[in-house]
Amino acid sequence: KRQDGAVAMEMQPLKSAEGGDSGDTQGTRPRGGPKKEKSVLQAKLTQLAVQIGKAGLAMSAVTVIILVLYFVIETFVVQGRPWVAECAPVYVQYWVKFFIIGVTVLVVAVPEGLPLAVTISLAYSVK
């Protein structure tokens, strides 16, 4: 107690922006309670979803590479056009278009593959 009768309190600085100690959350579980164990089906679905994501990424990369190679071979080898510096922005537009097509393949592959993963996992789990 201080002389004026007020109680002195010790103030400690906050360690995180949320207002709590960030060290307290390390090694502890979230507020939701104990960690739920994954079932065999959930584990297989997760594994299959990761595989589908990797396959979609690979296919989108292959798509971009094939489109770029096709454009370069068709333009500069078959048609015999020389590289013109003034046309570089046009070439870049084509390459950006090919990249966008690759991203589209990736974005479509993952959500469309997840129902397939569920169907395959259910078929194998029933056996």
JSON list of C-alpha atoms in Angstrom, two decimals, residues 49-94:
[
{"chain": "A", "resi": 49, "resn": "ALA", "atom": "CA", "xyz": [-5.64, -34.44, -51.16]},
{"chain": "A", "resi": 50, "resn": "VAL", "atom": "CA", "xyz": [-1.95, -33.61, -50.81]},
{"chain": "A", "resi": 51, "resn": "GLN", "atom": "CA", "xyz": [-1.13, -35.95, -53.69]},
{"chain": "A", "resi": 52, "resn": "ILE", "atom": "CA", "xyz": [-3.82, -34.35, -55.86]},
{"chain": "A", "resi": 53, "resn": "GLY", "atom": "CA", "xyz": [-2.44, -30.90, -55.02]},
{"chain": "A", "resi": 54, "resn": "LYS", "atom": "CA", "xyz": [1.07, -31.95, -56.01]},
{"chain": "A", "resi": 55, "resn": "ALA", "atom": "CA", "xyz": [-0.20, -33.55, -59.23]},
{"chain": "A", "resi": 56, "resn": "GLY", "atom": "CA", "xyz": [-2.19, -30.39, -60.06]},
{"chain": "A", "resi": 57, "resn": "LEU", "atom": "CA", "xyz": [0.89, -28.25, -59.47]},
{"chain": "A", "resi": 58, "resn": "ALA", "atom": "CA", "xyz": [2.99, -30.51, -61.69]},
{"chain": "A", "resi": 59, "resn": "MET", "atom": "CA", "xyz": [0.36, -30.48, -64.46]},
{"chain": "A", "resi": 60, "resn": "SER", "atom": "CA", "xyz": [0.04, -26.70, -64.34]},
{"chain": "A", "resi": 61, "resn": "ALA", "atom": "CA", "xyz": [3.84, -26.33, -64.57]},
{"chain": "A", "resi": 62, "resn": "VAL", "atom": "CA", "xyz": [3.96, -28.75, -67.51]},
{"chain": "A", "resi": 63, "resn": "THR", "atom": "CA", "xyz": [1.12, -26.82, -69.19]},
{"chain": "A", "resi": 64, "resn": "VAL", "atom": "CA", "xyz": [2.98, -23.51, -68.88]},
{"chain": "A", "resi": 65, "resn": "ILE", "atom": "CA", "xyz": [6.23, -25.01, -70.17]},
{"chain": "A", "resi": 66, "resn": "ILE", "atom": "CA", "xyz": [4.52, -26.64, -73.15]},
{"chain": "A", "resi": 67, "resn": "LEU", "atom": "CA", "xyz": [2.66, -23.43, -74.07]},
{"chain": "A", "resi": 68, "resn": "VAL", "atom": "CA", "xyz": [5.82, -21.32, -73.87]},
{"chain": "A", "resi": 69, "resn": "LEU", "atom": "CA", "xyz": [7.84, -23.82, -75.90]},
{"chain": "A", "resi": 70, "resn": "TYR", "atom": "CA", "xyz": [5.07, -24.08, -78.50]},
{"chain": "A", "resi": 71, "resn": "PHE", "atom": "CA", "xyz": [4.93, -20.29, -78.83]},
{"chain": "A", "resi": 72, "resn": "VAL", "atom": "CA", "xyz": [8.71, -19.93, -79.12]},
{"chain": "A", "resi": 73, "resn": "ILE", "atom": "CA", "xyz": [9.11, -22.77, -81.62]},
{"chain": "A", "resi": 74, "resn": "GLU", "atom": "CA", "xyz": [6.11, -21.72, -83.71]},
{"chain": "A", "resi": 75, "resn": "THR", "atom": "CA", "xyz": [7.07, -18.04, -83.80]},
{"chain": "A", "resi": 76, "resn": "PHE", "atom": "CA", "xyz": [10.84, -18.10, -84.14]},
{"chain": "A", "resi": 77, "resn": "VAL", "atom": "CA", "xyz": [11.59, -21.46, -85.78]},
{"chain": "A", "resi": 78, "resn": "VAL", "atom": "CA", "xyz": [8.61, -22.38, -87.98]},
{"chain": "A", "resi": 79, "resn": "GLN", "atom": "CA", "xyz": [7.61, -18.87, -89.06]},
{"chain": "A", "resi": 80, "resn": "GLY", "atom": "CA", "xyz": [11.24, -17.69, -89.01]},
{"chain": "A", "resi": 81, "resn": "ARG", "atom": "CA", "xyz": [10.51, -14.34, -87.38]},
{"chain": "A", "resi": 82, "resn": "PRO", "atom": "CA", "xyz": [13.51, -12.64, -85.78]},
{"chain": "A", "resi": 83, "resn": "TRP", "atom": "CA", "xyz": [13.46, -11.40, -82.17]},
{"chain": "A", "resi": 84, "resn": "VAL", "atom": "CA", "xyz": [12.48, -7.75, -82.35]},
{"chain": "A", "resi": 85, "resn": "ALA", "atom": "CA", "xyz": [13.02, -5.64, -79.24]},
{"chain": "A", "resi": 86, "resn": "GLU", "atom": "CA", "xyz": [9.95, -3.53, -80.03]},
{"chain": "A", "resi": 87, "resn": "CYS", "atom": "CA", "xyz": [7.80, -6.66, -79.88]},
{"chain": "A", "resi": 88, "resn": "ALA", "atom": "CA", "xyz": [9.06, -7.71, -76.44]},
{"chain": "A", "resi": 89, "resn": "PRO", "atom": "CA", "xyz": [5.93, -6.38, -74.66]},
{"chain": "A", "resi": 90, "resn": "VAL", "atom": "CA", "xyz": [3.78, -8.53, -76.96]},
{"chain": "A", "resi": 91, "resn": "TYR", "atom": "CA", "xyz": [5.90, -11.59, -76.17]},
{"chain": "A", "resi": 92, "resn": "VAL", "atom": "CA", "xyz": [5.59, -10.86, -72.45]},
{"chain": "A", "resi": 93, "resn": "GLN", "atom": "CA", "xyz": [1.81, -10.59, -72.82]},
{"chain": "A", "resi": 94, "resn": "TYR", "atom": "CA", "xyz": [1.73, -14.06, -74.34]}
]
